[in-house]
Coordinates of C-alpha atoms and ligand atoms in Angstrom, one line a residue:
M872 CA 60.6 -5.7 103.7
T873 CA 63.3 -7.0 101.4
A874 CA 62.5 -9.5 98.7
A875 CA 64.1 -12.3 100.8
A876 CA 62.3 -11.6 104.0
V877 CA 60.7 -14.6 105.8
A878 CA 57.9 -14.4 108.3
T879 CA 58.5 -16.2 111.6
S880 CA 55.6 -18.5 111.9
P881 CA 52.8 -19.9 109.7
T882 CA 50.2 -17.8 111.5
D883 CA 51.8 -14.4 111.2
W884 CA 53.7 -14.7 107.9
L885 CA 51.1 -12.9 105.8
D886 CA 50.4 -10.2 108.4
T887 CA 54.2 -9.5 108.6
I888 CA 54.4 -9.2 104.8
L889 CA 51.2 -7.2 104.2
K890 CA 51.8 -4.6 107.0
D891 CA 54.7 -3.3 104.9
Y892 CA 52.2 -2.3 102.2
A893 CA 49.2 -1.5 104.3
P894 CA 50.1 -0.7 108.0
D895 CA 46.5 -0.5 109.1
I896 CA 45.2 -3.5 107.1
D897 CA 42.1 -5.1 108.5
P898 CA 43.0 -8.3 110.4
K899 CA 40.0 -10.0 108.8
L900 CA 41.4 -9.3 105.3
V901 CA 44.7 -10.8 106.4
K902 CA 42.8 -13.9 107.6
T903 CA 40.9 -14.2 104.4
L904 CA 44.0 -14.0 102.3
S905 CA 45.8 -16.3 104.6
A906 CA 42.9 -18.8 104.2
I907 CA 43.3 -18.4 100.4
A908 CA 47.1 -19.1 100.6
T909 CA 46.5 -22.1 102.8
A910 CA 44.0 -23.5 100.2
C911 CA 46.5 -22.9 97.4
E912 CA 49.2 -24.7 99.3
G913 CA 46.8 -27.7 99.7
I914 CA 45.9 -27.6 96.0
S915 CA 49.5 -27.4 95.0
R916 CA 50.3 -30.5 97.1
H917 CA 47.4 -32.4 95.6
L918 CA 48.4 -31.5 92.0
W919 CA 51.8 -33.3 92.5
T920 CA 50.0 -36.7 92.7
A921 CA 46.5 -36.2 91.3
D922 CA 45.3 -37.8 88.1
G923 CA 45.0 -34.9 85.7
E924 CA 42.6 -36.8 83.5
A925 CA 40.2 -38.4 86.0
K926 CA 36.7 -37.1 85.1
A927 CA 34.3 -36.5 88.0
G928 CA 31.5 -37.6 85.7
S929 CA 29.7 -34.3 86.2
S930 CA 29.6 -30.9 84.7
N931 CA 29.3 -27.4 86.3
A932 CA 26.5 -25.0 85.8
Y933 CA 28.0 -23.9 82.5
G934 CA 28.2 -27.4 81.1
D935 CA 32.0 -27.7 81.4
D936 CA 33.1 -31.2 82.2
Q937 CA 34.5 -31.4 85.8
L938 CA 37.6 -33.2 86.8
D939 CA 38.2 -34.8 90.2
I940 CA 40.9 -32.2 90.8
D941 CA 38.5 -29.3 89.9
L942 CA 36.1 -30.5 92.6
Y943 CA 38.9 -31.2 95.1
A944 CA 40.2 -27.6 94.6
D945 CA 36.7 -26.2 94.9
H946 CA 36.0 -28.1 98.1
I947 CA 39.3 -27.2 99.8
I948 CA 38.8 -23.5 99.1
F949 CA 35.2 -23.4 100.4
E950 CA 36.4 -25.2 103.5
E951 CA 39.1 -22.7 104.1
M952 CA 36.7 -19.8 103.5
K953 CA 34.3 -21.2 106.2
A954 CA 37.1 -21.9 108.6
S955 CA 38.4 -18.3 108.4
K956 CA 35.2 -16.9 109.9
C957 CA 35.9 -13.7 107.9
V958 CA 34.0 -14.6 104.8
A959 CA 30.3 -13.8 104.5
V960 CA 29.6 -15.4 101.1
A961 CA 31.7 -17.1 98.5
A962 CA 30.9 -18.3 94.9
S963 CA 33.0 -20.3 92.5
E964 CA 33.0 -21.0 88.8
E965 CA 32.1 -24.6 89.8
K966 CA 29.3 -23.4 92.1
P967 CA 28.1 -20.0 90.8
Q968 CA 25.8 -19.0 93.6
E969 CA 26.5 -16.9 96.7
L970 CA 26.9 -19.5 99.4
E971 CA 26.9 -18.6 103.1
M972 CA 30.3 -19.1 104.7
G973 CA 29.2 -18.3 108.2
G974 CA 31.6 -15.4 108.8
E975 CA 31.5 -11.6 108.3
G976 CA 33.9 -9.2 106.6
Y977 CA 34.5 -10.1 103.0
S978 CA 33.0 -11.9 100.0
V979 CA 35.1 -14.1 97.7
A980 CA 34.6 -15.2 94.1
F981 CA 37.1 -17.7 92.7
D982 CA 38.0 -20.0 89.9
P983 CA 39.4 -23.0 91.8
L984 CA 41.5 -24.4 88.9
D985 CA 41.8 -22.5 85.7
G986 CA 43.3 -24.5 82.9
S987 CA 41.5 -27.8 83.2
S988 CA 41.9 -28.5 79.5
I989 CA 45.7 -28.3 79.7
I990 CA 46.4 -29.9 83.0
D991 CA 46.8 -33.5 81.6
A992 CA 49.5 -32.1 79.3
N993 CA 51.2 -30.9 82.5
F994 CA 51.1 -27.2 81.6
A995 CA 51.0 -24.7 84.4
V996 CA 47.5 -24.0 85.8
G997 CA 46.2 -21.7 88.5
S998 CA 43.6 -20.5 90.9
I999 CA 42.1 -17.0 90.8
F1000 CA 40.4 -15.1 93.7
G1001 CA 38.6 -11.8 94.0
V1002 CA 38.0 -10.5 97.5
W1003 CA 35.3 -7.9 98.0
H1004 CA 34.6 -5.7 101.0
G1005 CA 31.4 -6.7 102.9
R1006 CA 28.7 -9.1 101.9
G1007 CA 27.6 -9.9 98.4
L1008 CA 29.0 -10.2 94.9
Q1009 CA 26.1 -9.4 92.6
G1010 CA 25.8 -5.8 91.5
R1011 CA 29.4 -5.1 92.4
T1012 CA 32.3 -4.0 90.2
G1013 CA 35.8 -5.2 90.2
R1014 CA 36.9 -1.8 91.4
E1015 CA 35.2 -2.5 94.7
Q1016 CA 37.6 -5.4 95.4
A1017 CA 39.8 -5.1 98.5
A1018 CA 42.3 -7.6 97.1
S1019 CA 42.8 -10.2 94.5
C1020 CA 45.3 -13.0 93.8
M1021 CA 46.2 -15.8 91.5
A1022 CA 48.2 -18.9 92.4
V1023 CA 50.3 -20.4 89.6
Y1024 CA 51.1 -24.1 89.9
G1025 CA 54.1 -24.7 87.7
P1026 CA 57.5 -26.1 88.5
R1027 CA 57.2 -23.8 91.6
T1028 CA 54.0 -22.4 93.2
H1029 CA 53.7 -18.7 93.3
L1030 CA 51.0 -16.3 94.5
A1031 CA 50.6 -13.0 92.8
L1032 CA 48.7 -10.7 95.2
A1033 CA 47.2 -7.3 94.7
L1034 CA 45.9 -4.9 97.4
A1035 CA 43.5 -2.2 96.3
G1036 CA 44.0 1.5 97.1
S1037 CA 41.2 1.2 99.7
V1038 CA 43.4 -1.1 101.7
T1039 CA 46.8 0.6 101.2
R1040 CA 45.2 4.0 101.6
G1041 CA 47.2 5.1 98.6
A1042 CA 48.0 3.5 95.3
P1043 CA 47.2 -0.2 94.7
V1044 CA 50.1 -2.6 94.9
A1045 CA 50.9 -6.0 93.5
M1046 CA 53.5 -8.4 94.8
D1047 CA 54.6 -12.0 94.2
L1048 CA 55.0 -14.7 96.8
L1049 CA 56.8 -18.0 96.6
L1050 CA 55.7 -21.2 98.4
H1051 CA 58.3 -23.1 100.3
P1052 CA 56.5 -26.4 100.6
E1053 CA 58.9 -28.0 103.0
K1054 CA 58.6 -25.1 105.5
R1055 CA 54.9 -24.6 104.7
L1056 CA 55.4 -20.8 104.3
W1057 CA 55.6 -18.2 101.6
T1058 CA 58.2 -15.5 101.1
V1059 CA 58.1 -12.4 99.0
S1060 CA 59.9 -13.2 95.8
K1061 CA 59.1 -9.8 94.1
A1062 CA 58.2 -7.0 96.4
K1063 CA 56.6 -5.0 93.6
L1064 CA 55.2 -6.2 90.3
T1065 CA 55.1 -3.7 87.5
I1066 CA 54.2 -3.9 83.9
A1067 CA 56.1 -1.5 81.5
P1068 CA 53.9 0.6 79.2
A1069 CA 55.3 -1.2 76.1
G1070 CA 56.9 -4.6 75.5
K1071 CA 56.7 -6.7 72.4
V1072 CA 55.3 -9.9 73.9
F1073 CA 51.8 -11.1 73.0
A1074 CA 49.4 -13.8 74.2
P1075 CA 46.4 -13.9 71.7
G1076 CA 43.6 -15.9 73.3
N1077 CA 40.6 -17.2 71.4
L1078 CA 42.5 -16.7 68.2
R1079 CA 39.9 -18.6 66.2
A1080 CA 37.8 -15.4 66.5
T1081 CA 40.1 -13.7 64.0
S1082 CA 38.2 -15.6 61.3
D1083 CA 35.1 -13.4 61.8
H1084 CA 36.5 -10.4 63.7
P1085 CA 38.3 -8.2 61.2
Q1086 CA 39.7 -5.8 63.9
Y1087 CA 41.2 -8.7 65.9
K1088 CA 42.7 -10.1 62.7
A1089 CA 44.2 -6.7 61.9
L1090 CA 45.6 -6.4 65.4
F1091 CA 47.1 -9.9 65.2
D1092 CA 48.7 -9.0 61.9
H1093 CA 50.1 -5.9 63.5
W1094 CA 51.7 -7.9 66.4
V1095 CA 53.3 -10.3 64.0
G1096 CA 54.4 -7.6 61.5
Q1097 CA 56.0 -5.7 64.4
R1098 CA 57.9 -8.9 65.3
Y1099 CA 56.3 -9.4 68.7
T1100 CA 57.3 -12.6 70.6
L1101 CA 54.5 -15.1 71.2
R1102 CA 54.1 -16.4 74.7
Y1103 CA 50.9 -18.3 74.9
T1104 CA 50.1 -21.5 76.9
G1105 CA 46.2 -21.5 76.8
G1106 CA 46.0 -20.9 80.5
M1107 CA 45.0 -17.4 81.4
V1108 CA 46.8 -17.5 84.8
P1109 CA 50.3 -18.4 83.5
D1110 CA 49.8 -16.2 80.4
V1111 CA 49.0 -13.1 82.4
Y1112 CA 51.5 -14.0 85.1
Y1113 CA 54.1 -13.9 82.4
S1114 CA 53.5 -10.2 81.9
L1115 CA 53.5 -9.6 85.7
V1116 CA 56.8 -11.3 86.3
K1117 CA 58.6 -10.3 83.1
G1118 CA 57.2 -6.8 83.5
K1119 CA 55.9 -6.4 79.9
G1120 CA 53.4 -7.8 77.4
V1121 CA 49.8 -7.9 76.3
F1122 CA 47.2 -10.7 76.8
A1123 CA 43.9 -10.7 74.8
N1124 CA 40.9 -12.9 74.6
V1125 CA 38.5 -11.4 72.1
P1126 CA 35.1 -12.9 71.3
S1127 CA 33.4 -13.0 67.9
P1128 CA 30.0 -14.3 66.6
S1129 CA 31.5 -17.8 66.0
A1130 CA 33.7 -17.8 69.1
P1131 CA 31.7 -16.2 71.9
A1132 CA 33.1 -14.9 75.2
K1133 CA 33.7 -17.6 77.8
L1134 CA 35.8 -15.8 80.4
R1135 CA 33.8 -15.0 83.6
L1136 CA 33.8 -11.6 85.1
L1137 CA 33.6 -12.5 88.8
Y1138 CA 35.8 -15.6 89.0
E1139 CA 38.5 -14.7 86.4
C1140 CA 38.4 -11.3 84.7
A1141 CA 37.8 -8.8 87.6
P1142 CA 40.4 -10.3 89.9
I1143 CA 43.1 -10.4 87.2
A1144 CA 42.2 -6.9 86.2
L1145 CA 43.0 -5.6 89.7
L1146 CA 46.3 -7.4 89.6
V1147 CA 47.2 -5.9 86.2
E1148 CA 46.1 -2.4 87.1
A1149 CA 47.8 -2.6 90.5
A1150 CA 51.0 -3.4 88.6
G1151 CA 50.6 -0.2 86.5
G1152 CA 49.1 -1.9 83.5
R1153 CA 45.6 -1.5 82.0
S1154 CA 42.6 -3.7 81.5
V1155 CA 39.9 -3.2 78.9
V1156 CA 36.7 -5.0 77.8
A1157 CA 37.1 -6.4 74.3
P1158 CA 34.4 -5.3 71.9
A1159 CA 32.4 -7.4 69.5
P1160 CA 33.4 -6.9 65.8
G1161 CA 32.2 -3.6 64.3
A1162 CA 31.0 -2.4 67.7
A1163 CA 32.4 1.1 67.3
A1164 CA 30.9 1.4 63.8
A1165 CA 27.5 0.2 65.1
A1166 CA 27.6 2.7 68.0
A1167 CA 28.5 5.6 65.6
A1168 CA 25.7 4.6 63.2
A1169 CA 23.3 4.6 66.1
G1170 CA 24.3 8.1 67.0
G1171 CA 27.3 7.5 69.2
G1172 CA 27.0 6.8 72.9
G1173 CA 29.4 5.1 75.3
A1174 CA 28.7 1.5 74.3
A1175 CA 31.7 1.1 72.1
A1176 CA 34.1 3.3 74.2
P1177 CA 37.0 1.5 75.9
Q1178 CA 36.0 0.4 79.5
S1179 CA 38.2 -0.9 82.2
V1180 CA 37.3 -4.5 83.2
L1181 CA 37.2 -3.1 86.8
D1182 CA 34.1 -1.0 85.9
V1183 CA 31.9 -3.8 84.6
V1184 CA 29.0 -4.5 86.9
A1185 CA 28.4 -8.1 87.9
D1186 CA 24.6 -8.0 87.3
G1187 CA 24.5 -11.8 87.5
M1188 CA 26.7 -14.7 88.5
D1189 CA 27.6 -15.6 84.9
V1190 CA 28.6 -12.4 83.2
R1191 CA 31.1 -13.3 80.5
L1192 CA 33.3 -11.0 78.5
G1193 CA 36.4 -10.6 76.3
V1194 CA 39.3 -8.8 77.8
C1195 CA 42.7 -7.3 77.1
Y1196 CA 45.3 -6.9 79.8
G1197 CA 48.8 -5.4 79.5
G1198 CA 51.1 -2.4 79.5
V1199 CA 49.5 1.1 79.1
D1200 CA 50.8 1.5 75.5
E1201 CA 50.0 -2.0 74.5
V1202 CA 46.4 -1.6 75.6
A1203 CA 46.2 1.7 73.8
T1204 CA 47.3 -0.1 70.6
F1205 CA 44.6 -2.7 71.3
N1206 CA 42.0 0.0 71.6
R1207 CA 43.2 1.8 68.5
F1208 CA 42.6 -1.4 66.4
M1209 CA 39.5 -2.8 68.2
F1210 CA 37.6 0.4 68.6
A1211 CA 38.3 1.7 65.0
S1212 CA 35.0 2.6 63.3
Ligands
LIG1022 O1 39.0 -20.0 81.4 C1 39.2 -20.3 80.1 C2 40.6 -20.6 79.5 O2 41.0 -21.8 79.9 C3 41.6 -19.5 79.9 O3 42.4 -19.9 81.0 C4 42.4 -19.4 78.7 O4 43.1 -18.2 78.5 C5 41.4 -19.6 77.6 O5 40.4 -20.4 78.1 C6 42.0 -20.2 76.4 O6 41.1 -20.1 75.3 P1 41.6 -20.5 73.8 O7 42.1 -21.8 73.9 O8 40.3 -20.4 73.1 O9 42.6 -19.4 73.4

């Protein structure tokens, strides 16, 4: 399919697109992804007119204040998951429990609206989805995902979508779709997303951690000393999407004792890791300060060795971690600094 190809009707548009990448794709996976895209279209429409500051007066299970639009996005996604009849269970950052969706085929974890703290400033925000084969999310790794995607609500609405190798029966792939709101359909705007091994663009999240994480501070100084270009909005979706679309860069969110990890594995980190790795990049779990030295002092072991985010087991619904995503060489540089003992 060429980058400009348009599917013929709202019901078959995604099937037409995805068959080019995975000829024998499971129709239930297409339906699940189609339900996700439909929900994202609805959220995108709502964002044009919604009050970005209206507080719902509640907080989620993690104590984060909820906005009306967070709850709206959460609701519309759960409704689409149920309507698809292809989703067994789903859980969201707002409702972090495996909820029965009444269907069979796939399980979905999602962050309905990432970037609530920047939405009133009218920055780009997004939704993140991980789709796992079968029933259940707990005890799974990101590598077991069938697909993942993130919608970016900016001046335009895009959907970056990855299919795992278990679906393509070959290498994983990542592509980018563009929403045409007037026609209520999406077209392929980039047939293949790829991240080059090196590219001097950085997005240093949780930067306050540099005050008590010497390795992160040294890495930050390296990026500045090497004249990297800063591209950081404070929204993980647009910040990682930048690397996917520009084809280069590195994103990090490193925890420290005074600035602990807040990114969630199931709803944010694992789905984005699949997208980045499907685009030829790497993901890695960010270590605590001095982790390598501590592991060496304790007689070695794997604890401080670099680990792909895709290999972290979700042994609960609230696993949190620090991450780095980016080109192969950029993540190797991250590892060199962060795992130094
Ligand atoms: O989900 C948390 C989040 O909003 C991410 O989207 C973003 O990358 C991060 O927090 C920003 O954290 P900080 O402002 O500490 O860099």
